[in-house]
PDB file of C-alpha atoms in Angstrom:
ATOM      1  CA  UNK A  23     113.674  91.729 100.326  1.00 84.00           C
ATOM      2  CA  UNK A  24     111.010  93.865  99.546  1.00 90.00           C
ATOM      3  CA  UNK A  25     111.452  94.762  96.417  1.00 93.00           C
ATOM      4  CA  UNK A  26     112.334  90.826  95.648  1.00 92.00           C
ATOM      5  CA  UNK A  27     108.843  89.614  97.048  1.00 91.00           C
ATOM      6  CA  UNK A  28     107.200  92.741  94.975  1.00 95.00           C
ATOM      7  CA  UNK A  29     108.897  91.221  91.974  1.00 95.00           C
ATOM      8  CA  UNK A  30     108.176  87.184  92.445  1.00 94.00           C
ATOM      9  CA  UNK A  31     104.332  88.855  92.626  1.00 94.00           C
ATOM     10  CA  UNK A  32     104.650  90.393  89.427  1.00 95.00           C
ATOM     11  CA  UNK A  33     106.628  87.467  88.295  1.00 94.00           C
ATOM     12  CA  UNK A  34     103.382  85.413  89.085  1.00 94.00           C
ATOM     13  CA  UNK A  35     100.755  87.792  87.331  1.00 93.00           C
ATOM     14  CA  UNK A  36     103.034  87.665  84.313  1.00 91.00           C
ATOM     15  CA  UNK A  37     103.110  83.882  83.666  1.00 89.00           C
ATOM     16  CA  UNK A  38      99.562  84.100  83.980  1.00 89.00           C
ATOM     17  CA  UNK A  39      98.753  86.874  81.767  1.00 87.00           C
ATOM     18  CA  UNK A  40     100.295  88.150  79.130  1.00 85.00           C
ATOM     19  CA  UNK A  41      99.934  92.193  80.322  1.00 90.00           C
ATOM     20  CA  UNK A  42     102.560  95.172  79.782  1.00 94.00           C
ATOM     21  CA  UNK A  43     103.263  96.120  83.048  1.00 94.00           C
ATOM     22  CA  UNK A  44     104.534  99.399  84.781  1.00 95.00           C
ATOM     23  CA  UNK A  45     106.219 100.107  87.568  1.00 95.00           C
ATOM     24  CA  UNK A  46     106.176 103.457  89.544  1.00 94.00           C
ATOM     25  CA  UNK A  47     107.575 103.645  93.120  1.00 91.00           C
ATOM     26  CA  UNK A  48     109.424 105.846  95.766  1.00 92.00           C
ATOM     27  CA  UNK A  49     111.726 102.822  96.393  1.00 92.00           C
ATOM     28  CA  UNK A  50     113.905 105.136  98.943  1.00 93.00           C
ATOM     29  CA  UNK A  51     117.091 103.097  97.612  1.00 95.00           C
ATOM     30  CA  UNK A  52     119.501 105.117  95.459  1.00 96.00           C
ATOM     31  CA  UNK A  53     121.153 103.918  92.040  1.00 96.00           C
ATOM     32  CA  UNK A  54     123.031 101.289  92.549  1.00 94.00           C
ATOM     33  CA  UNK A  55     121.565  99.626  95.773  1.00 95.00           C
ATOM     34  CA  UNK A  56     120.671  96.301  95.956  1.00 93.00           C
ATOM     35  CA  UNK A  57     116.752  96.987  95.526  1.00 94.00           C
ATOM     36  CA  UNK A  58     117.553  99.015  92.347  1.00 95.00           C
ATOM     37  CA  UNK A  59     120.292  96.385  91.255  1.00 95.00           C
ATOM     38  CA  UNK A  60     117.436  93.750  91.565  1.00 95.00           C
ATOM     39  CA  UNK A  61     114.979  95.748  89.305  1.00 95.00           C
ATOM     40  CA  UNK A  62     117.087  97.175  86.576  1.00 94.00           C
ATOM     41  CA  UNK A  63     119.476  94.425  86.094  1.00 94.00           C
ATOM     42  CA  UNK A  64     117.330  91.301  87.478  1.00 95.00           C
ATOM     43  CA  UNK A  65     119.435  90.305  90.127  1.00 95.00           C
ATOM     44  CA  UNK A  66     121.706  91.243  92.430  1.00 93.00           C
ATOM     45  CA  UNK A  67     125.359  90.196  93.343  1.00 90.00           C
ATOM     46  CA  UNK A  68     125.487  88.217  96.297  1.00 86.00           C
ATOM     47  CA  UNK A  69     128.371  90.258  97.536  1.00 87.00           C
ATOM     48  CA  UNK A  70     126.452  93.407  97.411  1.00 89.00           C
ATOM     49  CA  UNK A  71     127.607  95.595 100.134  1.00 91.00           C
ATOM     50  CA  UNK A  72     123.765  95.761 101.002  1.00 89.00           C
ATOM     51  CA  UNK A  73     123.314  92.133 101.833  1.00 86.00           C
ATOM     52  CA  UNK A  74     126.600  92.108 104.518  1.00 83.00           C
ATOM     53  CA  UNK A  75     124.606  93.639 107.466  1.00 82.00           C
ATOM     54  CA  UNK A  76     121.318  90.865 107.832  1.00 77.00           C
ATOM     55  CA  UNK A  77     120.659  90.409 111.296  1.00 76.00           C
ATOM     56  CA  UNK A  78     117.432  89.262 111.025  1.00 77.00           C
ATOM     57  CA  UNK A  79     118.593  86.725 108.454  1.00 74.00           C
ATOM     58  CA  UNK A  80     115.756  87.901 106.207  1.00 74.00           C
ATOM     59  CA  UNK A  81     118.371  87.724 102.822  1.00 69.00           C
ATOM     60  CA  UNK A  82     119.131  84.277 103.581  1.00 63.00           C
ATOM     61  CA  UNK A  83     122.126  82.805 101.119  1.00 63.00           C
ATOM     62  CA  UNK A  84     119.987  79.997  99.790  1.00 62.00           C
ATOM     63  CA  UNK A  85     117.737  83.327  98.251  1.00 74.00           C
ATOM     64  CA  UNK A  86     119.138  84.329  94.686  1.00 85.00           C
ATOM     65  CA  UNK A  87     117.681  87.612  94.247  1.00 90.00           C
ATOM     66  CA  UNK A  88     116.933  87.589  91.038  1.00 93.00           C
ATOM     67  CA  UNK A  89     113.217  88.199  88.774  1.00 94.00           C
ATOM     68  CA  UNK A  90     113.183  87.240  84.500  1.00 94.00           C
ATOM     69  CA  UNK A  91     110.727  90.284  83.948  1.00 95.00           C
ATOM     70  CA  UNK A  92     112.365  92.520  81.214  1.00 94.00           C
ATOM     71  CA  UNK A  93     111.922  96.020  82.895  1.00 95.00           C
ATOM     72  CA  UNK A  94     113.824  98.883  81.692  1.00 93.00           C
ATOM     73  CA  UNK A  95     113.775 102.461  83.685  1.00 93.00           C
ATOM     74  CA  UNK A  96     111.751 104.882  81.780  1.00 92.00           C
ATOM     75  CA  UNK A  97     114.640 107.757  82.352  1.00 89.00           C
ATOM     76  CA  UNK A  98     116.793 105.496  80.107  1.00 86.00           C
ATOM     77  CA  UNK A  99     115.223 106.993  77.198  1.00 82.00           C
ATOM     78  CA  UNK A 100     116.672 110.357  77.240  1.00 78.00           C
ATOM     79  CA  UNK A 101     120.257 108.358  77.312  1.00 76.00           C
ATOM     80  CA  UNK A 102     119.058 106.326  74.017  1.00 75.00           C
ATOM     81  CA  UNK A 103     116.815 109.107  72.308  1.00 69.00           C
ATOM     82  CA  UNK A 104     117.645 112.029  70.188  1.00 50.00           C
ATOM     83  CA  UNK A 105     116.350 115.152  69.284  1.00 54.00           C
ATOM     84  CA  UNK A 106     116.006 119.095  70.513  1.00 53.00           C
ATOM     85  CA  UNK A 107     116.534 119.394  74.400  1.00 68.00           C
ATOM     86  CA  UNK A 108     117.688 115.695  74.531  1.00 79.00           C
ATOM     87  CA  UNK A 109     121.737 116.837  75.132  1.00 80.00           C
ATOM     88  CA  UNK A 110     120.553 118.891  78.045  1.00 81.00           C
ATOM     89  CA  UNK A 111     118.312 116.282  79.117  1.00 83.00           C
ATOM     90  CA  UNK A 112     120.906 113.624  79.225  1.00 84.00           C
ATOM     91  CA  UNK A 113     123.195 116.515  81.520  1.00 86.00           C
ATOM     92  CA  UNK A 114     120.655 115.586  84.145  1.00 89.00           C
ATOM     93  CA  UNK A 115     120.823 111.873  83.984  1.00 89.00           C
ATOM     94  CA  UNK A 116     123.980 109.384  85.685  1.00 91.00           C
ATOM     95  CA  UNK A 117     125.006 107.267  82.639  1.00 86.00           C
ATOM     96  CA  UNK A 118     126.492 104.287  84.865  1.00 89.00           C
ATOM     97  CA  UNK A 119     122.852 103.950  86.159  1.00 90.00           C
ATOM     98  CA  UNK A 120     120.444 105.291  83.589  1.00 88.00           C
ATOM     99  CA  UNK A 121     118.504 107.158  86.212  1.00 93.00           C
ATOM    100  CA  UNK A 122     118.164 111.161  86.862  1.00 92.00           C
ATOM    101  CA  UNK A 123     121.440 112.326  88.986  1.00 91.00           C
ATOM    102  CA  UNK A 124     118.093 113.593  91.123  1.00 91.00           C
ATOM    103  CA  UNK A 125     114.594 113.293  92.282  1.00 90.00           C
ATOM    104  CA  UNK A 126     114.501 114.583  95.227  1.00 89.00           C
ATOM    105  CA  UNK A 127     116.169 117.419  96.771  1.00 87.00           C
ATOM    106  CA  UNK A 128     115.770 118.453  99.722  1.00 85.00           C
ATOM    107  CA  UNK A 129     118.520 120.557 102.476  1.00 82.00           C
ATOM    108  CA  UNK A 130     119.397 117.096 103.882  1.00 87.00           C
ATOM    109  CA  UNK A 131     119.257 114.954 100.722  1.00 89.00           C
ATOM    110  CA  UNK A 132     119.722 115.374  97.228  1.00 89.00           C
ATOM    111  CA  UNK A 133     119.561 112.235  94.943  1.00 92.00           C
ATOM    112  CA  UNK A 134     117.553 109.306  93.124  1.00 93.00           C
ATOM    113  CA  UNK A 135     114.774 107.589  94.902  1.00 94.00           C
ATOM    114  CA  UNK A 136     112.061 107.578  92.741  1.00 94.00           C
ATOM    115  CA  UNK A 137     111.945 105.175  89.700  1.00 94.00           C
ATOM    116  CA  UNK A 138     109.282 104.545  86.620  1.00 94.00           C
ATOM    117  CA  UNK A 139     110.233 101.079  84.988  1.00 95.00           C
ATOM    118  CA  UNK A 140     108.246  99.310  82.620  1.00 95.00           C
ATOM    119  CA  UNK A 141     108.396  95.814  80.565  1.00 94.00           C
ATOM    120  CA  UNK A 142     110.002  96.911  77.591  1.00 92.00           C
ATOM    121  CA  UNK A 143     109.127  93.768  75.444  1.00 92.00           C
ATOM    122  CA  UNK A 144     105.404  94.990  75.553  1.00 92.00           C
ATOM    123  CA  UNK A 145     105.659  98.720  75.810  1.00 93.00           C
ATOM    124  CA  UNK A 146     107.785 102.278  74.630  1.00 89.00           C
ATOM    125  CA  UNK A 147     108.525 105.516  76.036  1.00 89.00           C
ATOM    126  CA  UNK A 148     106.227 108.093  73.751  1.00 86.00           C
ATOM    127  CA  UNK A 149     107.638 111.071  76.034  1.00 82.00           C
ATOM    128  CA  UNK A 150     109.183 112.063  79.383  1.00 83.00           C
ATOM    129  CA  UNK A 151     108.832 115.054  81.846  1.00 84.00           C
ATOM    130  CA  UNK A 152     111.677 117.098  81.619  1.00 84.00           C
ATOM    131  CA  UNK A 153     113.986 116.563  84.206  1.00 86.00           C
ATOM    132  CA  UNK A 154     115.001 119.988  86.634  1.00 84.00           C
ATOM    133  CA  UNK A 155     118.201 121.184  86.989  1.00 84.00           C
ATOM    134  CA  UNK A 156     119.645 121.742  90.282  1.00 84.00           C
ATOM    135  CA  UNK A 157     119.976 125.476  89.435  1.00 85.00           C
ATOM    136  CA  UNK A 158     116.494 126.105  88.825  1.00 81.00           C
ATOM    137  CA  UNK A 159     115.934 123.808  92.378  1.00 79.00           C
ATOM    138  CA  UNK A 160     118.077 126.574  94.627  1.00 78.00           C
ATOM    139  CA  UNK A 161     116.476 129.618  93.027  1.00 75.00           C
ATOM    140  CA  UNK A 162     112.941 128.408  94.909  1.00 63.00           C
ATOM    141  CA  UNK A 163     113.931 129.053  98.263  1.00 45.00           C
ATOM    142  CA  UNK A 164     110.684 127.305  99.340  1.00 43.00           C
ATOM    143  CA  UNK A 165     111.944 123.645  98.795  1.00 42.00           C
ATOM    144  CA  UNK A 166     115.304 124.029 101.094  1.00 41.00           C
ATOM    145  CA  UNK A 167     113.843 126.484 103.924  1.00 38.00           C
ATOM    146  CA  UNK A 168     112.989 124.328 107.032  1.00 40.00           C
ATOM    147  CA  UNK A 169     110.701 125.877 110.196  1.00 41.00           C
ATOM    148  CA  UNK A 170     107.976 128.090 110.297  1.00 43.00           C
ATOM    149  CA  UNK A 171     107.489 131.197 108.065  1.00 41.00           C
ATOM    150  CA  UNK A 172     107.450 133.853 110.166  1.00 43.00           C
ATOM    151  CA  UNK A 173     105.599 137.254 108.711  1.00 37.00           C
TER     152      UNK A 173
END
């Protein structure tokens, strides 16, 4: 619901102003969910396996969650580019959601969270960060070792 009444606010700025418009969040929903459902494909299924537990009856049925802003994830350009390092680059990406296979990895968690979409009938993706490989990730001790450091 959050991410719908984000989206009916943008929704709102863009009828009023023709602006390119960018969107960068920690949305703590993986690919798939029904927050990213609702922002990369403009709506989400009403069936979503998301929507079944509501006991606050916040995601009422008469709600179609659904926004007409044209945003495309930024990550979906290294599935759509080419060019050196793009192969190894698109390695590192899920093609069934356009999004990295990670963005955060931690000892508890390792997966998509993070998100950079943008209008894509006002703006282009000029470049990327490379995206790290999981590898590289467990060679730095540092980001999986939990309690103190003891010397």
């Amino acid at each position: 619901m959050q991410a719908h009444t984000l989206l009916k606010g943008l929704e709102k700025i863009a009828a009023s102003a023709d602006i390119p418009m960018l969107l960068c969040a920690d949305f703590n929903s993986v690919p798939g969910s029904a927050p990213h459902s609702l922002l990369a494909m403009g709506k989400v299924n009403p069936v979503h396996p998301d929507l079944v537990v509501d006991p606050l009856a916040i995601l009422r049925s008469h709600i179609k969650l659904t926004h007409q802003l044209p945003l495309v994830s930024a990550y979906s350009a290294f599935l759509r580019g080419v060019g050196l390092g793009l192969e190894q680059q698109r390695r590192r990406m899920d093609p069934t959601t356009n999004e990295p296979l990670f963005t955060n990895f931690t000892r508890d968690f390792i997966g998509t969270l993070d998100y950079i979409f943008y209008t894509a009938d006002s703006l282009t993706v000029e470049s990327l960060l490379e995206l790290l490989d999981e590898d590289s990730l467990r060679k730095d001790t540092a980001l999986l070792q939990s309690g103190p450091l003891i010397i």
